[in-house]
mmCIF file of C-alpha atoms (C1' of nucleotides) in Angstrom:
data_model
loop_
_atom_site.group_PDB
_atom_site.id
_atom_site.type_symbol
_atom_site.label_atom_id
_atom_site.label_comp_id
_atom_site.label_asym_id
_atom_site.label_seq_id
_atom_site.Cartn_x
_atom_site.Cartn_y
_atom_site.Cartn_z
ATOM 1 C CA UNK A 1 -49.347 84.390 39.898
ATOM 2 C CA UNK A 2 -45.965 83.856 40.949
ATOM 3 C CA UNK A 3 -45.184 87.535 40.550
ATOM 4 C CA UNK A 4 -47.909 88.110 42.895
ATOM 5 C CA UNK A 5 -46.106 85.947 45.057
ATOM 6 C CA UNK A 6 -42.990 87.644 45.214
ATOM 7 C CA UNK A 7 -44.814 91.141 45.495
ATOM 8 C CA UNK A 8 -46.928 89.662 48.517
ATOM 9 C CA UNK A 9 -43.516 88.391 50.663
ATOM 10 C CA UNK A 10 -41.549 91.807 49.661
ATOM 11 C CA UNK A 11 -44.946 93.076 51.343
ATOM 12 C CA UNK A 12 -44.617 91.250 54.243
ATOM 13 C CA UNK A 13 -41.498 92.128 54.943
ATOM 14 C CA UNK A 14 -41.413 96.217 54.608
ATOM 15 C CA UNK A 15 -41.251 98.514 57.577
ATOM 16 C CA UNK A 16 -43.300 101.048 55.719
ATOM 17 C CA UNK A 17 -46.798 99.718 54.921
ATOM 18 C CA UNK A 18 -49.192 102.666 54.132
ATOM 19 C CA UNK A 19 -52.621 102.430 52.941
ATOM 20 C CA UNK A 20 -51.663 102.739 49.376
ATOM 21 C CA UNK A 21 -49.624 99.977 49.739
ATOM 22 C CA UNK A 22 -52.315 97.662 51.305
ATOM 23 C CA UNK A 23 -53.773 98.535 48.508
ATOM 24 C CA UNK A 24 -51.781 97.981 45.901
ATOM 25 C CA UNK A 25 -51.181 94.113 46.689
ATOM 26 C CA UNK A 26 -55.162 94.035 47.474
ATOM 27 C CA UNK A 27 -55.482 95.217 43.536
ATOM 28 C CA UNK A 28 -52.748 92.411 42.728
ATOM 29 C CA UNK A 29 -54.697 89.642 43.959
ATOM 30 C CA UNK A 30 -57.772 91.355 42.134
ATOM 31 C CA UNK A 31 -56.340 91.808 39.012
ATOM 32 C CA UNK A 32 -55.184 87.653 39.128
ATOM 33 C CA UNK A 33 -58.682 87.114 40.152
ATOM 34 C CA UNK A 34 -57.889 85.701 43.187
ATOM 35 C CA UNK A 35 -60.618 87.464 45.460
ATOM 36 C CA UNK A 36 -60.624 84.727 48.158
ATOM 37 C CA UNK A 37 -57.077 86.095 48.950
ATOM 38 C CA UNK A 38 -58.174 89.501 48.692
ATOM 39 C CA UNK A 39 -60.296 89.222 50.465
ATOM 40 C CA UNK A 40 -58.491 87.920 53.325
ATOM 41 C CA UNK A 41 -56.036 90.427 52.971
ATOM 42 C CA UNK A 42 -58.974 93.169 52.854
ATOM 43 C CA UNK A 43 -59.805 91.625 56.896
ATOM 44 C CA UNK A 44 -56.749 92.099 57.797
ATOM 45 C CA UNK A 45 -56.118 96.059 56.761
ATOM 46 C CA UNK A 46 -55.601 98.049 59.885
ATOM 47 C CA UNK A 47 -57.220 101.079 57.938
ATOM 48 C CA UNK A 48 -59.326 100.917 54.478
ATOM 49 C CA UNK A 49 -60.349 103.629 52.291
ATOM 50 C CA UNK A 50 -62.783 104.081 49.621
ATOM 51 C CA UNK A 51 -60.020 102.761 46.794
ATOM 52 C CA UNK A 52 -59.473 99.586 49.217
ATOM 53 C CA UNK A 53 -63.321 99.019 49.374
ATOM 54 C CA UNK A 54 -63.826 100.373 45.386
ATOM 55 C CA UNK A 55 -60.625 97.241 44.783
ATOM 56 C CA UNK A 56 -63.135 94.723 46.214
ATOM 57 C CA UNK A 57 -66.148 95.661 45.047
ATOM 58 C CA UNK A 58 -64.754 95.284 41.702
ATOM 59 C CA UNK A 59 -62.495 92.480 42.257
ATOM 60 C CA UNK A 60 -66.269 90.742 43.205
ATOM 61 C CA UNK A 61 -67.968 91.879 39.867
ATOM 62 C CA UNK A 62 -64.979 90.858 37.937
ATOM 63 C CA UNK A 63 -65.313 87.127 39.130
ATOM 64 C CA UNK A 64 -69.259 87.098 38.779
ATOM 65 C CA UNK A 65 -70.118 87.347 42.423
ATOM 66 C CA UNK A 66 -72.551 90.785 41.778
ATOM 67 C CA UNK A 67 -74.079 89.801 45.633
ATOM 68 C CA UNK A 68 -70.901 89.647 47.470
ATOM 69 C CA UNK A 69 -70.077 93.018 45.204
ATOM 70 C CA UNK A 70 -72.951 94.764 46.741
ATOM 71 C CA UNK A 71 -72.835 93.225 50.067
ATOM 72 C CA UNK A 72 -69.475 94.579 50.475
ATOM 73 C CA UNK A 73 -70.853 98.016 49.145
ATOM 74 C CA UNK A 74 -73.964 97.941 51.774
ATOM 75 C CA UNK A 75 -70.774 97.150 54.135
ATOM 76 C CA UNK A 76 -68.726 100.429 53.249
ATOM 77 C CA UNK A 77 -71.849 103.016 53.907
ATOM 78 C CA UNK A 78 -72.246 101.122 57.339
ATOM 79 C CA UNK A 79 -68.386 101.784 57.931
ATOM 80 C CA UNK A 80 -69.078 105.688 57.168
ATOM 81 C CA UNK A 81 -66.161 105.534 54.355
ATOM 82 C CA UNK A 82 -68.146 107.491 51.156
ATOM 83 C CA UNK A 83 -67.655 105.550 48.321
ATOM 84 C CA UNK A 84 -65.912 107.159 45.229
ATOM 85 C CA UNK A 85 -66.212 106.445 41.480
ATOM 86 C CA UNK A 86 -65.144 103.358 41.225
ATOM 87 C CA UNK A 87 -66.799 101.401 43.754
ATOM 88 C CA UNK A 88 -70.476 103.476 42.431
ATOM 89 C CA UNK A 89 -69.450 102.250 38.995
ATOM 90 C CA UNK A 90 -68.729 98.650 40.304
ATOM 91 C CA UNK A 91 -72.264 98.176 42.942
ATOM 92 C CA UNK A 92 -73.977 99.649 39.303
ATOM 93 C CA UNK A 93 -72.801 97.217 37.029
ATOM 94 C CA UNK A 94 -73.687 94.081 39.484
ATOM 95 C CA UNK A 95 -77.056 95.664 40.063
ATOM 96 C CA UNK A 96 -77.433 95.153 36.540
ATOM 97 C CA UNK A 97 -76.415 91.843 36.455
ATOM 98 C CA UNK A 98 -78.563 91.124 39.056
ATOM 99 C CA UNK A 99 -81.652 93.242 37.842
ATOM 100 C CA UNK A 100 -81.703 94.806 41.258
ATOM 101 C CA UNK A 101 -83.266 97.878 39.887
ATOM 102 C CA UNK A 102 -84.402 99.243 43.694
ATOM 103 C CA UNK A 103 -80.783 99.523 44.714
ATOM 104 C CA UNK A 104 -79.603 100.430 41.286
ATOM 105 C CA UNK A 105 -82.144 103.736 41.471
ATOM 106 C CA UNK A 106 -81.003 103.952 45.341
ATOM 107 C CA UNK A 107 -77.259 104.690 44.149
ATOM 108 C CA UNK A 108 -78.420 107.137 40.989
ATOM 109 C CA UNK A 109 -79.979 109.386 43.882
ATOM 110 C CA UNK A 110 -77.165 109.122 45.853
ATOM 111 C CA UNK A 111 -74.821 110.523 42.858
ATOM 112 C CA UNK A 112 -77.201 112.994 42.247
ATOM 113 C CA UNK A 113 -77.444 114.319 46.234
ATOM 114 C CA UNK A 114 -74.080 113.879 46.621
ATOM 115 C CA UNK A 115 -73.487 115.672 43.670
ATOM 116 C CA UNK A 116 -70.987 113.504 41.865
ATOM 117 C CA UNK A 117 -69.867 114.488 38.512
ATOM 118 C CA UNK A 118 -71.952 112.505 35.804
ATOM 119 C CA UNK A 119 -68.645 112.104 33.942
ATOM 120 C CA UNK A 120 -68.623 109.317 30.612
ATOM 121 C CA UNK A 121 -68.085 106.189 32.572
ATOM 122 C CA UNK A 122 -70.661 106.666 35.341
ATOM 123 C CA UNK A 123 -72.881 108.192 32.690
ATOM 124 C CA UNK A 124 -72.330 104.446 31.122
ATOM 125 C CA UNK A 125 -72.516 102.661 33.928
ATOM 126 C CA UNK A 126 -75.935 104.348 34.912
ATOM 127 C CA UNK A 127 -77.394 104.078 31.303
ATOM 128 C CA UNK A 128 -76.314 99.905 31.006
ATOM 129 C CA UNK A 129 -77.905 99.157 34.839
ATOM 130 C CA UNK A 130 -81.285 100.914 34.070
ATOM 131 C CA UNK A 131 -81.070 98.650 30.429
ATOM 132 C CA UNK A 132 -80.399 95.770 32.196
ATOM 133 C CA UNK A 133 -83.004 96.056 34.627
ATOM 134 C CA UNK A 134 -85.923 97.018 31.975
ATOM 135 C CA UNK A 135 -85.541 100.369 32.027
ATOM 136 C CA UNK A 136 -84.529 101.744 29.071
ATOM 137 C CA UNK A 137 -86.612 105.462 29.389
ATOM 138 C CA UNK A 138 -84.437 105.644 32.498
ATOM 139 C CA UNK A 139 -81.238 105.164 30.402
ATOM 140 C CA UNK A 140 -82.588 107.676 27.819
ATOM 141 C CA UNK A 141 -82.654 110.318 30.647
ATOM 142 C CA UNK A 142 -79.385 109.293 32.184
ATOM 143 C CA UNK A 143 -77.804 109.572 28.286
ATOM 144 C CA UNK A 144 -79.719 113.023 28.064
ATOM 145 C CA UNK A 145 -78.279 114.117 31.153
ATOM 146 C CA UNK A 146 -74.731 113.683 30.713
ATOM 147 C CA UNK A 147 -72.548 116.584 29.361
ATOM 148 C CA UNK A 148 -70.413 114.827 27.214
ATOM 149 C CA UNK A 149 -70.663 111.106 25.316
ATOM 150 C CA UNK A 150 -68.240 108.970 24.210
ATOM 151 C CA UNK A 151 -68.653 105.570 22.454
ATOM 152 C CA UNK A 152 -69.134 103.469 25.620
ATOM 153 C CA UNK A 153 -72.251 105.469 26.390
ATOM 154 C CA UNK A 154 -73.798 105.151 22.536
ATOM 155 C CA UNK A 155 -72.689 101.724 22.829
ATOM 156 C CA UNK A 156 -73.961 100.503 26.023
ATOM 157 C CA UNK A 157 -77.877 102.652 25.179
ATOM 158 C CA UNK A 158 -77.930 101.116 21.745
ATOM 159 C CA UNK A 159 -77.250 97.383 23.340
ATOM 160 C CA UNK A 160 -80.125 98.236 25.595
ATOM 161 C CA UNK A 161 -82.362 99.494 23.187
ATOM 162 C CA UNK A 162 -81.787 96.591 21.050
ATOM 163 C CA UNK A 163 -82.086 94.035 23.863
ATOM 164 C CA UNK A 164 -85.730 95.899 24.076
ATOM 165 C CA UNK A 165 -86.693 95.343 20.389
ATOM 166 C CA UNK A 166 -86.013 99.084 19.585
ATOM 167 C CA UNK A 167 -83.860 98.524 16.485
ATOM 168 C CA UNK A 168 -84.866 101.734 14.845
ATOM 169 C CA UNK A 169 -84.070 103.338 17.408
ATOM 170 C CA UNK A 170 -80.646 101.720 17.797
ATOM 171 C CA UNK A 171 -79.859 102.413 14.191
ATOM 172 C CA UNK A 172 -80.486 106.121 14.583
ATOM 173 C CA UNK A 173 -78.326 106.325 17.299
ATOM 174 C CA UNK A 174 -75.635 104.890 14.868
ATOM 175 C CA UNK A 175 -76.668 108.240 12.881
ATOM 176 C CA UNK A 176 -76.663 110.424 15.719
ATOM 177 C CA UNK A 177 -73.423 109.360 16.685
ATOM 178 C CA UNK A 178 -72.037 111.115 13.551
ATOM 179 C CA UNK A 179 -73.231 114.270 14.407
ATOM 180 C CA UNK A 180 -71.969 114.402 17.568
ATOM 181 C CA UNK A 181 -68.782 113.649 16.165
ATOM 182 C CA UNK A 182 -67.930 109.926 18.008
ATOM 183 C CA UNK A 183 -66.399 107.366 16.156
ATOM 184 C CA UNK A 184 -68.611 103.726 16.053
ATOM 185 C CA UNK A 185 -66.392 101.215 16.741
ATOM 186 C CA UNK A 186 -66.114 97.072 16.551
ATOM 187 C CA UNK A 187 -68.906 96.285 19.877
ATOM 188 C CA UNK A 188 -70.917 99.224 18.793
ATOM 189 C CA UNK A 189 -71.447 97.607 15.342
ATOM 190 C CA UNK A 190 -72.248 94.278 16.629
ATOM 191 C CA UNK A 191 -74.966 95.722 18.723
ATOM 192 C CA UNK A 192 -76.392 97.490 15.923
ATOM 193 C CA UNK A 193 -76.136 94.819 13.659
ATOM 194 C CA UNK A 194 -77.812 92.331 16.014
ATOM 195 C CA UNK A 195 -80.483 94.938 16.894
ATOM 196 C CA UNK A 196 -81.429 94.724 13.058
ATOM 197 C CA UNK A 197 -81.434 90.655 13.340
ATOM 198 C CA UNK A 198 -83.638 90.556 16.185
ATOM 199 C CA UNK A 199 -86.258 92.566 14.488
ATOM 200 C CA UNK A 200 -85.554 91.335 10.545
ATOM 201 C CA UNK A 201 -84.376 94.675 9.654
ATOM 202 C CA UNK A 202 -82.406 92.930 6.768
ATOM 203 C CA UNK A 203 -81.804 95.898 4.141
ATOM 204 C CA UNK A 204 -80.572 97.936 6.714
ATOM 205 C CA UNK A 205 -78.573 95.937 8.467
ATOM 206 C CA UNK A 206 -77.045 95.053 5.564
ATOM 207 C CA UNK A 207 -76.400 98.621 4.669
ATOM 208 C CA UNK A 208 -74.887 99.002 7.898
ATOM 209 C CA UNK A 209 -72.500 96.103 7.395
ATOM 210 C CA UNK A 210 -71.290 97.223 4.170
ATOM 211 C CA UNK A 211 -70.743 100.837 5.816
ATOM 212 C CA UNK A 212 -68.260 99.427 8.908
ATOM 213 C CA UNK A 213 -65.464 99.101 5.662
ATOM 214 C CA UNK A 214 -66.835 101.843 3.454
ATOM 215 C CA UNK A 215 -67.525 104.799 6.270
ATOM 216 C CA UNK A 216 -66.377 103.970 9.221
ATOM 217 C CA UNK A 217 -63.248 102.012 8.238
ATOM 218 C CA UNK A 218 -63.348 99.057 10.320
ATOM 219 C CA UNK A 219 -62.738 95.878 8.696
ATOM 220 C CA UNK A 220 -65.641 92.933 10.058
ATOM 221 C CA UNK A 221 -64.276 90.798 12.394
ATOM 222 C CA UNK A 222 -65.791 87.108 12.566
ATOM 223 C CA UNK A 223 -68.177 88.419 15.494
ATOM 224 C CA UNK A 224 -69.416 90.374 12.234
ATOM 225 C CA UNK A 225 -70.267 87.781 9.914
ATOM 226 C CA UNK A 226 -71.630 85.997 12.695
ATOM 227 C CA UNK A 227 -74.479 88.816 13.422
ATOM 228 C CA UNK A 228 -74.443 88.914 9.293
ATOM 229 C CA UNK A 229 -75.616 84.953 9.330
ATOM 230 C CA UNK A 230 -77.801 85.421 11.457
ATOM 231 C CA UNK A 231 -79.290 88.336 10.287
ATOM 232 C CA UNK A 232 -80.391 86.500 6.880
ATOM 233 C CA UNK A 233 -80.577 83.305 8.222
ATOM 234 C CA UNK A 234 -83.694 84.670 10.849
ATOM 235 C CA UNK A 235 -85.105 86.482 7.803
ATOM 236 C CA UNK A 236 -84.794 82.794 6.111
ATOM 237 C CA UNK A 237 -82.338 84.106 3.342
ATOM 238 C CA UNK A 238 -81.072 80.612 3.887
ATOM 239 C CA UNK A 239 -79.228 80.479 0.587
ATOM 240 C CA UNK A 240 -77.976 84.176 1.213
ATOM 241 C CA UNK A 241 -76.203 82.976 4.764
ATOM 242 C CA UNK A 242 -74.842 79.947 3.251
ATOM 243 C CA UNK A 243 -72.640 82.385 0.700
ATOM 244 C CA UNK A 244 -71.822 84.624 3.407
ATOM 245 C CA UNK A 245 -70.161 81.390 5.265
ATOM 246 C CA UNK A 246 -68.668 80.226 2.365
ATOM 247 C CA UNK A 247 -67.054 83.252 1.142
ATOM 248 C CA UNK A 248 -66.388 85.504 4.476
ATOM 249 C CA UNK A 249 -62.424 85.967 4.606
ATOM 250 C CA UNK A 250 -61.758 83.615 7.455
ATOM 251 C CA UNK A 251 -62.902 80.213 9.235
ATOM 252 C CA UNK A 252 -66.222 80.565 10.616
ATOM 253 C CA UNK A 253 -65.885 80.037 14.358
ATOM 254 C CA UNK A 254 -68.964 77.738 16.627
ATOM 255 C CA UNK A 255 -70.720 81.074 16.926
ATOM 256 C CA UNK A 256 -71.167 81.555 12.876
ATOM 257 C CA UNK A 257 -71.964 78.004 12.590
ATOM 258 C CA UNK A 258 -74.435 77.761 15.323
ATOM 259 C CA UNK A 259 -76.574 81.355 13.939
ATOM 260 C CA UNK A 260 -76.383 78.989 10.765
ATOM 261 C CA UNK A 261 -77.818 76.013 12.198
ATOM 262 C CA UNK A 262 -80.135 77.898 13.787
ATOM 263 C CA UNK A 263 -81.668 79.418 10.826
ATOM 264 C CA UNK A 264 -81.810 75.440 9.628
ATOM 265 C CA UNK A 265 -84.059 74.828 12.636
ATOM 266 C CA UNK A 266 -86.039 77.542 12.484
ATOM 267 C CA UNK A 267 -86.747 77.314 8.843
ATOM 268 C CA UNK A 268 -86.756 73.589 8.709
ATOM 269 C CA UNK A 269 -83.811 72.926 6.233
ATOM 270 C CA UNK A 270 -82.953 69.451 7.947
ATOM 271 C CA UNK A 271 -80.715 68.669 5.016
ATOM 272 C CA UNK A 272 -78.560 71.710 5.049
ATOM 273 C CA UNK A 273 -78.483 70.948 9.024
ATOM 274 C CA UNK A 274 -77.050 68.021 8.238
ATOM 275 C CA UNK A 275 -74.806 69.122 5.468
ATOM 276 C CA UNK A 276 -73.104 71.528 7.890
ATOM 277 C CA UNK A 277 -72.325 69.471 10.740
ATOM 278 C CA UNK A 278 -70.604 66.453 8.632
ATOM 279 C CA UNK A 279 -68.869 69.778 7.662
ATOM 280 C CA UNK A 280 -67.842 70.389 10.730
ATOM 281 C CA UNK A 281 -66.973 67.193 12.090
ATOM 282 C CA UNK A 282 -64.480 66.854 9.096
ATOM 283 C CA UNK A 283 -63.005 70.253 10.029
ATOM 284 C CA UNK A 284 -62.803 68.558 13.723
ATOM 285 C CA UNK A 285 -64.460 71.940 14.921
ATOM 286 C CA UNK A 286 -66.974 70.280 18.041
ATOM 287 C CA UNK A 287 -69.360 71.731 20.450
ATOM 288 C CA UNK A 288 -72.366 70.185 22.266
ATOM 289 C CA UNK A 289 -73.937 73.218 21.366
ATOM 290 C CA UNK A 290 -74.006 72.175 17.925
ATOM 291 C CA UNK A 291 -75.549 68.754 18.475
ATOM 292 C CA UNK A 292 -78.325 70.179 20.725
ATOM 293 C CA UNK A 293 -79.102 72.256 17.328
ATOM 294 C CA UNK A 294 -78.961 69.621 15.113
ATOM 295 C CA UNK A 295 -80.743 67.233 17.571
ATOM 296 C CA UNK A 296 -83.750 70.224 17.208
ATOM 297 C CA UNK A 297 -83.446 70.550 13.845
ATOM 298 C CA UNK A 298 -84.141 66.897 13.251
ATOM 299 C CA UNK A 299 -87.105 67.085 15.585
ATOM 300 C CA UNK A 300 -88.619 69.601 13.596
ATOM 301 C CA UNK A 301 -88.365 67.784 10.677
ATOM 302 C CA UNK A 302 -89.959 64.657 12.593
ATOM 303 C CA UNK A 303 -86.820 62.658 12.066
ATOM 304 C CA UNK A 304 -86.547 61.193 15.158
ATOM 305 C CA UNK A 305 -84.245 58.264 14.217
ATOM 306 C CA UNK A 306 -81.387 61.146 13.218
ATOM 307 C CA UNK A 307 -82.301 62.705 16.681
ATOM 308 C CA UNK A 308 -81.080 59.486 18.538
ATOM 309 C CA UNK A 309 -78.224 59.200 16.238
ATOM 310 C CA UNK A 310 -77.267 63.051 17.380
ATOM 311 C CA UNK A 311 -77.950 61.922 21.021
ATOM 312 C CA UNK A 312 -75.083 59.156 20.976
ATOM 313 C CA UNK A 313 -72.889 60.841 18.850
ATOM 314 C CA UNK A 314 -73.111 63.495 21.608
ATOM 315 C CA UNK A 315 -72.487 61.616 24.428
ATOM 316 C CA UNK A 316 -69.345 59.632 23.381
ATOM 317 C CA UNK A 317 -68.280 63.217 22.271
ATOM 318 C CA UNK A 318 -68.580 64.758 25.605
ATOM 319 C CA UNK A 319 -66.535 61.953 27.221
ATOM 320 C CA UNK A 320 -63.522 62.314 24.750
ATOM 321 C CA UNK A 321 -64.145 66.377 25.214
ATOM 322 C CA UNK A 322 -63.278 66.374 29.068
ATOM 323 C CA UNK A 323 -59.679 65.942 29.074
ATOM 324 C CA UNK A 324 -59.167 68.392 26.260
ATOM 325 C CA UNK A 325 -61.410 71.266 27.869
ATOM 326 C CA UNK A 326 -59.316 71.317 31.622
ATOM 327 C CA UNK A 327 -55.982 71.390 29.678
ATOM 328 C CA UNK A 328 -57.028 74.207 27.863
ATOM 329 C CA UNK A 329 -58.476 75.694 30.982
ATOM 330 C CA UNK A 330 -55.336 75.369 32.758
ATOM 331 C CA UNK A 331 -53.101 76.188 30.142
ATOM 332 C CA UNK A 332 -54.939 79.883 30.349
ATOM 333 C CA UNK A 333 -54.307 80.165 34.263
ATOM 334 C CA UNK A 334 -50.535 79.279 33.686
ATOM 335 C CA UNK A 335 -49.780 82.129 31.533
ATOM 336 C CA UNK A 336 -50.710 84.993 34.401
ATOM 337 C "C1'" DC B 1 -52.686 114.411 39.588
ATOM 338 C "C1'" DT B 2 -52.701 109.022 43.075
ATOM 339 C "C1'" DA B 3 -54.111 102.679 44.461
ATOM 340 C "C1'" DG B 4 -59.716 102.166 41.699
ATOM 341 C "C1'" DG B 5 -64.186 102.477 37.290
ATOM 342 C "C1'" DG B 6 -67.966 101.794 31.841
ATOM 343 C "C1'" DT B 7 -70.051 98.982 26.032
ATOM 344 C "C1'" DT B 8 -70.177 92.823 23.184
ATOM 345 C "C1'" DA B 9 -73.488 88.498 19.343
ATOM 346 C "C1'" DG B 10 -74.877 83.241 20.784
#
DNA sequence: CTAGGGTTAG
């Protein structure tokens, strides 16, 4: 922030300002996430190029706005400027935030007729707009297509395929990967391993889980044992994901907890419910999310005096919680 | 080659 500062006046005061240094403070602003600012700056550039417009579009995604991303892409072809890699890769990814699959397929044809090279990353980029928009056949071709894969591409296809309920699929991908010779690595195994939750693909998933240490030597991260708990607890291996929790190597974070709790609510084990949240509250680990799953897995048990119990506890909770949240908020901005 | 780009559970 402050550095930004300094780099903005030493801006303002040089004789010799040159595209690519427009640029280069517009990608400073971007890269503190300050796109209001860029964007101002962006209105005031004499001359803009497909980097400056490729800076914003990004700079857009980064923050969440995916409409202002593609608005400002719609803007460039107006302006004639042909857009390059970056700013495809950038209206692609916000199309598939959006699920604008008409103007996702509108900028595929355009890298085909303008014969752009279907290199890893727009490969990628194609293959995780046409899975976010429904698509997945369309990201099969787009992954057939491409000349050359890397893990990003397996990656992002077997988080689509999953997010379809095509575990098998998914997991012979995993296998597939092998043969081509690319390395899995730590998101690649959380998609698979939450592929095989979704669909109760428990021995396998399993397998797979053992395998990140044995084969692919990657030691399981907490994101790990939290697709693990959930994985048996869905299944309603109850007592299974229990002994995962108590003996994985370090502190189960909200996310382990909450696949727990889940599993409580969706296999009615009030008791263990409650069991794990005095647990919690003793190891001062809080989240509303936790009391909105406890709150459901009273209410499933028809316990509806526990339910109001939740609902107070909650409130007064959220209250103390404020304070504590915007410090730690701020304390994150301060650091840039 | 440059200022710019892709995957993540709940």
């Amino acid at each position: 922030m402050v550095l930004m500062r300094c780099a903005r006046m030493l801006f303002d005061v040089s004789l010799n300002r040159d595209v690519v240094t427009w640029n280069a403070v517009l990608n400073g602003y971007v890269k503190c996430g300050d796109v209001g600012s860029a964007k101002k700056l962006f209105d005031e550039m004499p001359e803009r190029n497909a980097v400056s417009w490729s800076v914003m579009i990004n700079g857009y995604v980064k923050v969440g706005c995916f409409k202002e991303a593609l608005e400002i892409f719609n803007e460039m072809q107006r302006s004639g400027v042909r857009p390059n890699h970056a700013g495809i890769v950038g209206a692609l990814s916000a199309c598939g935030s959006l699920g604008a699959l008409d103007q996702g397929k509108w900028i595929h044809a355009y890298v085909d007729r303008s014969k752009m090279e279907l290199d890893t990353v727009l490969g990628t980029a194609l293959i995780d707009m046409y899975a976010k928009c429904g698509s997945v056949e369309a990201a099969c071709r787009v992954f057939e297509d491409m000349s050359r894969r890397d893990v990003y591409a397996f990656t992002s296809l077997i988080s689509g395929l999953s997010n379809h309920g095509d575990s098998v699929m998914a997991v012979e991908l995993l296998k597939r990967m092998g043969d081509e010779g690319i390395k899995p690595n730590e998101v690649t195994f959380i998609c698979i391993l939450s592929a095989c939750a979704r669909v109760g693909l428990v021995d396998e998933g399993l397998r797979v889980f053992e395998s990140m240490n044995d084969v692919y030597g990657i030691k399981p991260e907490v994101e790990h044992y939290g697709c693990l708990v959930d994985l048996l607890g869905r299944a309603g291996l109850l007592e299974q994901a229990k002994d995962v929790v108590r003996d994985m190597p370090m502190e189960p974070d909200i996310y382990v907890l909450g696949a727990l709790l889940n599993a409580c609510r969706v296999h009615g084990d009030a008791d263990l419910g409650n069991e794990m949240v005095e647990g919690l509250v003793s190891r001062s680990l809080d989240h509303s999310g936790v009391h909105v799953l406890l709150s459901n897995i009273y209410a499933s048990a028809n316990q509806w005096d526990r339910v109001e119990r939740v609902r107070k506890g909650m409130v007064e909770k959220d209250v103390k919680k404020v304070p504590g949240c915007s410090l730690i908020k701020e304390g994150n901005v301060e650091k840039e």
